[in-house]
Short mmCIF file of C-alpha atoms in Angstrom, two decimals:
data_model
loop_
_atom_site.label_atom_id
_atom_site.label_comp_id
_atom_site.label_asym_id
_atom_site.label_seq_id
_atom_site.Cartn_x
_atom_site.Cartn_y
_atom_site.Cartn_z
CA MET A 1 19.87 13.18 -11.16
CA THR A 2 22.39 11.89 -13.70
CA ALA A 3 23.78 8.37 -13.69
CA GLN A 4 27.18 9.74 -12.61
CA SER A 5 25.63 11.33 -9.51
CA LEU A 6 23.67 8.28 -8.31
CA LEU A 7 23.98 7.90 -4.57
CA PRO A 8 25.20 4.57 -3.17
CA ARG A 9 21.71 3.75 -1.89
CA ALA A 10 20.26 4.13 -5.40
CA ARG A 11 22.97 1.87 -6.84
CA HIS A 12 22.37 -0.69 -4.09
CA GLU A 13 18.63 -0.71 -4.76
CA HIS A 14 19.29 -1.24 -8.47
CA LEU A 15 21.60 -4.16 -7.75
CA LEU A 16 19.11 -5.79 -5.39
CA ARG A 17 16.26 -5.24 -7.83
CA GLN A 18 18.22 -6.95 -10.63
CA LEU A 19 19.05 -9.83 -8.31
CA GLU A 20 15.38 -10.19 -7.42
CA LEU A 21 14.43 -10.26 -11.10
CA HIS A 22 17.26 -12.39 -12.50
CA GLY A 23 18.96 -14.17 -9.60
CA SER A 24 22.40 -12.87 -10.58
CA VAL A 25 24.06 -9.69 -11.82
CA SER A 26 27.15 -8.85 -13.82
CA ALA A 27 29.27 -6.00 -12.42
CA ALA A 28 30.20 -4.94 -15.94
CA GLN A 29 26.59 -4.86 -17.12
CA VAL A 30 25.36 -2.89 -14.10
CA ALA A 31 28.23 -0.42 -14.45
CA ASP A 32 27.26 0.10 -18.07
CA GLU A 33 23.55 0.53 -17.20
CA LEU A 34 24.29 3.13 -14.52
CA GLY A 35 27.17 4.84 -16.30
CA VAL A 36 29.68 4.33 -13.48
CA ALA A 37 33.03 2.59 -13.20
CA GLN A 38 33.10 -1.17 -12.64
CA VAL A 39 35.22 -0.64 -9.53
CA THR A 40 32.33 1.37 -8.04
CA ILE A 41 29.91 -1.52 -8.61
CA ARG A 42 32.40 -4.04 -7.22
CA ARG A 43 32.68 -1.93 -4.06
CA ASP A 44 28.87 -1.81 -3.85
CA ILE A 45 28.70 -5.58 -4.19
CA LEU A 46 31.32 -5.99 -1.43
CA GLU A 47 29.34 -3.69 0.88
CA LEU A 48 26.07 -5.51 0.20
CA GLU A 49 27.77 -8.85 0.81
CA LYS A 50 28.98 -7.61 4.21
CA SER A 51 25.34 -6.76 5.00
CA GLY A 52 24.28 -10.27 4.00
CA LEU A 53 22.16 -9.11 1.05
CA LEU A 54 24.00 -10.96 -1.74
CA ALA A 55 26.96 -13.27 -2.39
CA ARG A 56 29.92 -12.33 -4.60
CA VAL A 57 30.92 -14.53 -7.49
CA HIS A 58 33.47 -14.02 -10.24
CA GLY A 59 32.36 -11.02 -12.31
CA GLY A 60 29.33 -10.09 -10.22
CA ALA A 61 26.97 -11.45 -7.57
CA ILE A 62 24.13 -13.86 -6.93
CA GLY A 63 21.23 -13.75 -4.49
CA VAL A 64 21.99 -15.19 -1.09
CA SER A 65 19.31 -17.87 -1.55
CA ALA A 66 21.29 -19.11 -4.57
CA ALA A 67 24.65 -19.12 -2.81
CA PRO A 68 25.97 -22.64 -2.10
CA THR A 69 27.01 -21.89 1.52
CA PRO A 70 25.35 -18.68 2.66
CA GLN A 71 27.07 -17.35 5.76
CA SER A 72 25.09 -14.17 6.36
CA ALA A 73 22.67 -13.90 9.26
CA ARG A 74 18.96 -13.98 8.61
CA THR A 75 16.87 -10.96 9.61
CA ASP A 76 13.50 -11.67 11.21
CA ILE A 77 10.83 -9.06 10.44
CA GLY A 78 7.40 -8.94 12.06
CA VAL A 79 4.45 -7.71 9.99
CA VAL A 80 1.22 -6.74 11.77
CA VAL A 81 -1.76 -5.87 9.56
CA PRO A 82 -5.47 -5.62 10.37
CA SER A 83 -6.63 -8.46 8.16
CA SER A 84 -5.46 -11.37 6.04
CA VAL A 85 -8.02 -10.56 3.32
CA GLY A 86 -8.75 -7.57 1.12
CA HIS A 87 -6.16 -4.82 0.72
CA PHE A 88 -3.20 -6.12 2.71
CA PRO A 89 -2.39 -9.59 1.26
CA VAL A 90 -1.02 -8.08 -1.95
CA ILE A 91 1.22 -5.77 0.08
CA VAL A 92 2.51 -8.72 2.09
CA LYS A 93 3.17 -10.65 -1.13
CA GLY A 94 5.35 -7.75 -2.23
CA MET A 95 7.32 -7.99 0.97
CA ASP A 96 7.69 -11.73 0.47
CA ALA A 97 8.98 -11.21 -3.07
CA ALA A 98 11.68 -8.87 -1.79
CA SER A 99 12.50 -10.95 1.28
CA HIS A 100 14.54 -13.64 -0.49
CA ALA A 101 17.22 -11.32 -1.89
CA LEU A 102 17.31 -9.44 1.42
CA ARG A 103 17.59 -12.70 3.38
CA VAL A 104 14.57 -11.86 5.48
CA ARG A 105 12.15 -14.15 7.28
CA LEU A 106 8.72 -12.55 7.50
CA ILE A 107 6.45 -13.36 10.44
CA LEU A 108 2.86 -12.29 9.81
CA ALA A 109 0.25 -11.47 12.44
CA THR A 110 -3.18 -9.86 12.21
CA SER A 111 -4.92 -7.50 14.61
CA GLN A 112 -8.54 -7.80 13.40
CA TYR A 113 -8.75 -4.00 13.85
CA ARG A 114 -8.43 -4.46 17.64
CA PRO A 115 -5.85 -2.31 19.44
CA ASP A 116 -5.58 -4.79 22.32
CA LEU A 117 -4.85 -7.71 19.99
CA GLU A 118 -2.47 -5.55 17.98
CA ARG A 119 -0.46 -4.79 21.10
CA ARG A 120 -0.28 -8.48 22.04
CA GLN A 121 0.84 -9.44 18.54
CA VAL A 122 3.65 -6.91 18.64
CA GLU A 123 4.70 -8.06 22.12
CA ARG A 124 4.86 -11.68 20.87
CA LEU A 125 7.02 -10.65 17.92
CA VAL A 126 9.39 -8.71 20.16
CA ASP A 127 9.58 -11.64 22.58
CA ILE A 128 10.69 -14.05 19.83
CA GLY A 129 13.42 -11.62 18.79
CA VAL A 130 12.36 -9.90 15.57
CA ASP A 131 14.76 -7.23 14.32
CA GLY A 132 12.03 -4.81 13.19
CA ILE A 133 8.29 -4.44 12.70
CA ILE A 134 6.11 -3.21 9.84
CA LEU A 135 2.85 -2.08 11.41
CA ALA A 136 -0.50 -0.99 9.97
CA PRO A 137 -1.91 0.35 13.24
CA THR A 138 -5.56 0.31 14.17
CA LEU A 139 -6.73 3.90 14.58
CA ARG A 140 -10.24 3.28 15.85
CA GLY A 141 -10.50 3.33 19.62
CA ARG A 142 -7.26 5.22 20.25
CA THR A 143 -5.83 8.68 19.72
CA GLU A 144 -2.58 9.35 17.89
CA ALA A 145 -1.11 10.42 21.23
CA GLU A 146 -1.96 7.01 22.69
CA LEU A 147 -0.50 5.28 19.64
CA LEU A 148 2.71 7.32 19.98
CA GLU A 149 3.03 6.51 23.69
CA TRP A 150 2.81 2.79 22.92
CA VAL A 151 4.93 2.63 19.77
CA GLY A 152 7.65 4.61 21.52
CA THR A 153 8.12 1.66 23.87
CA ILE A 154 8.73 -0.89 21.08
CA PRO A 155 12.46 -1.69 21.30
CA VAL A 156 13.03 -2.37 17.58
CA PRO A 157 12.65 -0.15 14.49
CA VAL A 158 9.06 0.33 13.28
CA VAL A 159 7.76 1.31 9.84
CA PHE A 160 4.14 2.41 9.66
CA LEU A 161 2.19 0.96 6.74
CA GLU A 162 -0.80 2.51 4.91
CA ARG A 163 -1.58 5.16 7.49
CA ARG A 164 -1.51 8.96 7.31
CA LEU A 165 -0.44 10.00 10.79
CA ARG A 166 -0.48 13.71 11.54
CA SER A 167 1.21 13.73 14.96
CA THR A 168 4.66 15.31 15.00
CA GLY A 169 5.88 12.51 17.25
CA LEU A 170 4.63 9.78 14.92
CA ALA A 171 6.26 11.58 11.98
CA ALA A 172 9.60 10.66 13.55
CA PHE A 173 8.96 7.06 12.44
CA ASP A 174 9.42 5.79 8.88
CA SER A 175 6.24 5.17 6.90
CA ALA A 176 5.05 3.84 3.55
CA ARG A 177 1.55 4.42 2.22
CA THR A 178 -0.65 4.82 -0.83
CA ASP A 179 -1.82 8.28 -1.92
CA HIS A 180 -5.50 7.43 -1.53
CA ALA A 181 -6.62 11.05 -1.94
CA GLY A 182 -4.74 11.12 -5.22
CA GLY A 183 -6.48 7.91 -6.26
CA ALA A 184 -9.89 9.53 -5.79
CA VAL A 185 -8.75 12.50 -7.84
CA LEU A 186 -7.67 10.12 -10.59
CA ALA A 187 -11.11 8.49 -10.66
CA VAL A 188 -13.10 11.74 -10.69
CA GLU A 189 -10.87 13.23 -13.38
CA HIS A 190 -11.41 10.15 -15.53
CA LEU A 191 -15.19 10.37 -15.23
CA ALA A 192 -15.13 14.11 -15.92
CA ALA A 193 -13.04 13.48 -19.04
CA LEU A 194 -15.77 11.09 -20.21
CA GLY A 195 -18.22 13.99 -20.07
CA HIS A 196 -19.83 13.59 -16.65
CA ALA A 197 -20.73 16.88 -14.95
CA ARG A 198 -21.78 15.14 -11.71
CA VAL A 199 -20.05 12.27 -9.91
CA ALA A 200 -21.75 10.60 -6.93
CA LEU A 201 -19.76 9.21 -4.01
CA ALA A 202 -20.39 6.18 -1.79
CA LEU A 203 -17.96 5.54 1.08
CA PHE A 204 -17.48 2.56 3.38
CA GLU A 205 -16.74 4.66 6.44
CA ARG A 206 -15.22 2.04 8.73
CA THR A 207 -11.83 2.03 6.95
CA PRO A 208 -8.93 4.49 7.41
CA THR A 209 -8.97 4.93 3.63
CA ALA A 210 -12.45 6.49 3.52
CA PRO A 211 -11.53 9.99 4.81
CA LEU A 212 -8.71 10.21 2.28
CA VAL A 213 -11.00 9.19 -0.59
CA ARG A 214 -13.51 11.83 0.51
CA GLU A 215 -10.74 14.43 0.67
CA GLY A 216 -9.51 13.63 -2.84
CA TYR A 217 -13.06 13.51 -4.21
CA ALA A 218 -13.92 16.95 -2.77
CA SER A 219 -10.68 18.42 -4.12
CA ALA A 220 -11.29 17.06 -7.63
CA VAL A 221 -14.94 18.18 -7.72
CA ALA A 222 -13.91 21.70 -6.69
CA ASP A 223 -10.95 21.91 -9.07
CA LEU A 224 -12.97 20.62 -12.03
CA GLY A 225 -16.01 22.75 -11.24
CA LEU A 226 -18.36 19.78 -11.18
CA GLU A 227 -21.96 20.13 -10.08
CA PRO A 228 -23.12 18.85 -6.67
CA ALA A 229 -23.94 15.13 -6.67
CA PRO A 230 -25.33 12.58 -4.18
CA GLN A 231 -23.06 11.29 -1.43
CA VAL A 232 -23.85 8.41 0.93
CA SER A 233 -22.10 6.62 3.76
CA LEU A 234 -22.26 2.83 3.63
CA PRO A 235 -23.00 0.95 6.88
CA LYS A 236 -20.63 -1.57 8.39
CA ASP A 237 -22.24 -4.98 8.68
CA ASP A 238 -25.99 -5.24 8.16
CA GLU A 239 -26.78 -6.39 4.61
CA ASP A 240 -30.28 -4.89 4.62
CA ASP A 241 -28.94 -1.52 5.76
CA LEU A 242 -26.31 -1.65 3.03
CA ASP A 243 -28.90 -2.38 0.35
CA ASP A 244 -31.02 0.50 1.67
CA ALA A 245 -28.07 2.87 1.43
CA LEU A 246 -27.20 1.76 -2.12
CA THR A 247 -30.87 2.00 -3.18
CA ASP A 248 -30.94 5.53 -1.79
CA LEU A 249 -27.86 6.38 -3.83
CA LEU A 250 -29.39 5.00 -7.03
CA ASP A 251 -32.68 6.85 -6.43
CA ARG A 252 -30.84 10.11 -5.85
CA CYS A 253 -28.68 9.60 -8.93
CA VAL A 254 -31.80 9.13 -11.08
CA SER A 255 -33.60 12.14 -9.57
CA THR A 256 -30.59 14.47 -9.98
CA GLY A 257 -29.52 13.25 -13.40
CA THR A 258 -26.22 11.94 -12.02
CA ARG A 259 -24.81 9.31 -14.38
CA ALA A 260 -21.47 8.47 -12.72
CA ALA A 261 -20.36 7.25 -9.30
CA LEU A 262 -17.18 6.54 -7.36
CA VAL A 263 -17.82 3.71 -4.90
CA HIS A 264 -15.53 2.62 -2.08
CA THR A 265 -14.93 -0.36 -1.93
CA ASP A 266 -14.97 -2.70 -4.95
CA VAL A 267 -17.17 -5.13 -2.99
CA HIS A 268 -19.75 -2.39 -2.49
CA ALA A 269 -19.41 -1.26 -6.11
CA ALA A 270 -20.13 -4.79 -7.30
CA ARG A 271 -23.28 -4.86 -5.16
CA LEU A 272 -24.33 -1.47 -6.52
CA VAL A 273 -24.04 -2.77 -10.08
CA GLU A 274 -26.25 -5.77 -9.27
CA MET A 275 -28.91 -3.60 -7.66
CA ALA A 276 -28.80 -1.09 -10.51
CA MET A 277 -29.38 -3.82 -13.05
CA ASP A 278 -32.31 -5.17 -10.99
CA LEU A 279 -33.84 -1.69 -11.22
CA GLY A 280 -33.32 -1.45 -14.97
CA ILE A 281 -30.35 0.92 -14.66
CA ARG A 282 -27.72 -0.32 -17.09
CA VAL A 283 -24.00 -0.07 -16.29
CA PRO A 284 -22.26 1.73 -17.91
CA GLU A 285 -24.95 3.00 -20.33
CA ASN A 286 -27.08 4.69 -17.65
CA LEU A 287 -24.57 4.82 -14.82
CA ALA A 288 -20.77 4.78 -15.07
CA VAL A 289 -19.12 3.23 -12.03
CA ILE A 290 -15.55 3.34 -10.76
CA ALA A 291 -14.63 1.26 -7.73
CA TYR A 292 -12.06 2.35 -5.18
CA ASP A 293 -9.95 -0.78 -4.53
CA ASP A 294 -9.16 -3.49 -7.00
CA ASP A 295 -9.14 -6.66 -4.92
CA SER A 296 -12.07 -8.35 -6.71
CA ALA A 297 -13.23 -5.63 -9.13
CA ALA A 298 -12.51 -7.69 -12.24
CA LEU A 299 -14.91 -10.41 -11.03
CA ALA A 300 -18.00 -8.20 -10.76
CA LEU A 301 -21.09 -8.80 -12.92
CA VAL A 302 -19.85 -5.91 -15.04
CA PRO A 303 -16.05 -5.86 -14.67
CA LEU A 304 -15.30 -2.74 -12.66
CA THR A 305 -12.95 0.04 -13.59
CA ALA A 306 -11.02 0.50 -10.37
CA VAL A 307 -8.43 2.56 -8.55
CA THR A 308 -5.58 0.09 -8.15
CA ALA A 309 -3.21 0.54 -5.23
CA PRO A 310 0.52 -0.14 -5.75
CA GLY A 311 0.30 -2.98 -3.23
CA ARG A 312 3.19 -5.20 -4.30
CA ASP A 313 5.59 -2.30 -4.89
CA LEU A 314 4.53 -0.68 -1.62
CA GLY A 315 5.27 -3.87 0.30
CA GLN A 316 8.72 -4.17 -1.24
CA GLN A 317 9.59 -0.56 -0.48
CA ALA A 318 8.29 -0.77 3.09
CA LEU A 319 10.52 -3.80 3.73
CA ARG A 320 13.57 -2.13 2.18
CA THR A 321 12.95 1.00 4.24
CA LEU A 322 12.92 -1.07 7.42
CA MET A 323 16.05 -2.97 6.41
CA ASP A 324 17.87 0.30 5.77
CA ARG A 325 16.84 1.51 9.22
CA ILE A 326 17.98 -1.71 10.91
CA ALA A 327 21.38 -1.45 9.21
CA GLU A 328 21.99 2.09 10.44
CA ASP A 329 24.37 3.04 13.20
CA ASP A 330 22.31 4.66 15.96
CA ALA A 331 24.91 7.40 16.23
CA GLU A 332 24.32 8.37 12.60
CA ARG A 333 20.55 7.94 12.36
CA SER A 334 19.16 9.48 9.17
CA ALA A 335 15.99 11.54 8.89
CA PRO A 336 12.67 9.61 8.86
CA ARG A 337 11.54 8.44 5.44
CA HIS A 338 7.92 8.98 4.44
CA LEU A 339 7.21 7.12 1.21
CA MET A 340 3.90 7.79 -0.56
CA MET A 341 3.16 5.88 -3.77
CA GLY A 342 0.46 6.82 -6.27
CA PRO A 343 -2.22 4.31 -7.30
CA GLY A 344 -3.25 3.68 -10.88
CA LEU A 345 -6.57 3.39 -12.68
CA THR A 346 -7.39 0.02 -14.23
CA VAL A 347 -10.02 0.63 -16.93
CA ARG A 348 -12.59 -2.11 -17.48
CA SER A 349 -16.19 -2.14 -18.67
CA SER A 350 -18.09 -0.32 -15.92
CA CYS A 351 -17.14 3.26 -16.75
CA GLY A 352 -17.87 3.10 -20.48
CA ALA A 353 -14.36 4.03 -21.60
CA ALA A 354 -12.41 2.06 -24.19
CA ARG A 355 -10.01 -0.36 -22.56
#
């Protein structure tokens, strides 16, 4: 798409992004960057001001938080995620970073992976008058049909976060998620490029991410023609059971000549490295390790190469998607938006590649 053909939404997102980064924008500068007439940008600024997303000043605009007498109404957004640790805090921080320019108040609640608590949290948010909800639903203990029946009763717009939902009914809702299968492919391809013909897999099965990692891993192994390698499921809570599973993986790697492993999550990968070193298996010299998740990977005994989710960007885009939906006229409702963002690979010491 050329600059001349940029849709209004793309221009609006550019304006809001520049406001978020710099606090103010010049209409002339933005027009030059996008290759459009200044009058077009001034009209965009006027439209965004009417929506309460910025404040006009001579020659451009400033963020509403910087305006001396902001008149626009605040939008209250509820965010319900399973946990306040691990994967989701970075996503929420991304939402918070975007919330100031959008004049949004975020209200955070956690479900602890309990459908009953999740329902109560959403009910509380609706009762206090939120304008929309970003929801990472708990999938354990309920079918997608049951989830659809419940979410269909929520009287405000909902954006699903970090969930692949296959139901046709659920596909009618907006969503934003990471391409976790693609992240696994990225990791296996990297290890194969380093010369590994076999890549083991360890999965923490309790998370919704695990099936997607397995799917991507299987696809990459098949596409690259890699040899069969050990695969283990990691137990949920018991530390002794976890150590037994990781010991089994290490024993099978040694017996099959497997010298590389993809381990989900980074917490489990860090434990694997410690146990390997206790057994005289050096990382990465004898075993290359890539962690899936990058919440604490850099702090491991051997800093872990890790699949890094686009958490902050994903949070920002999820919030903007919900704000767009809230601003729509019900009579002209647009098609559902399903945003999927690719993760990256952060290379550290554990895989043996140059950083």
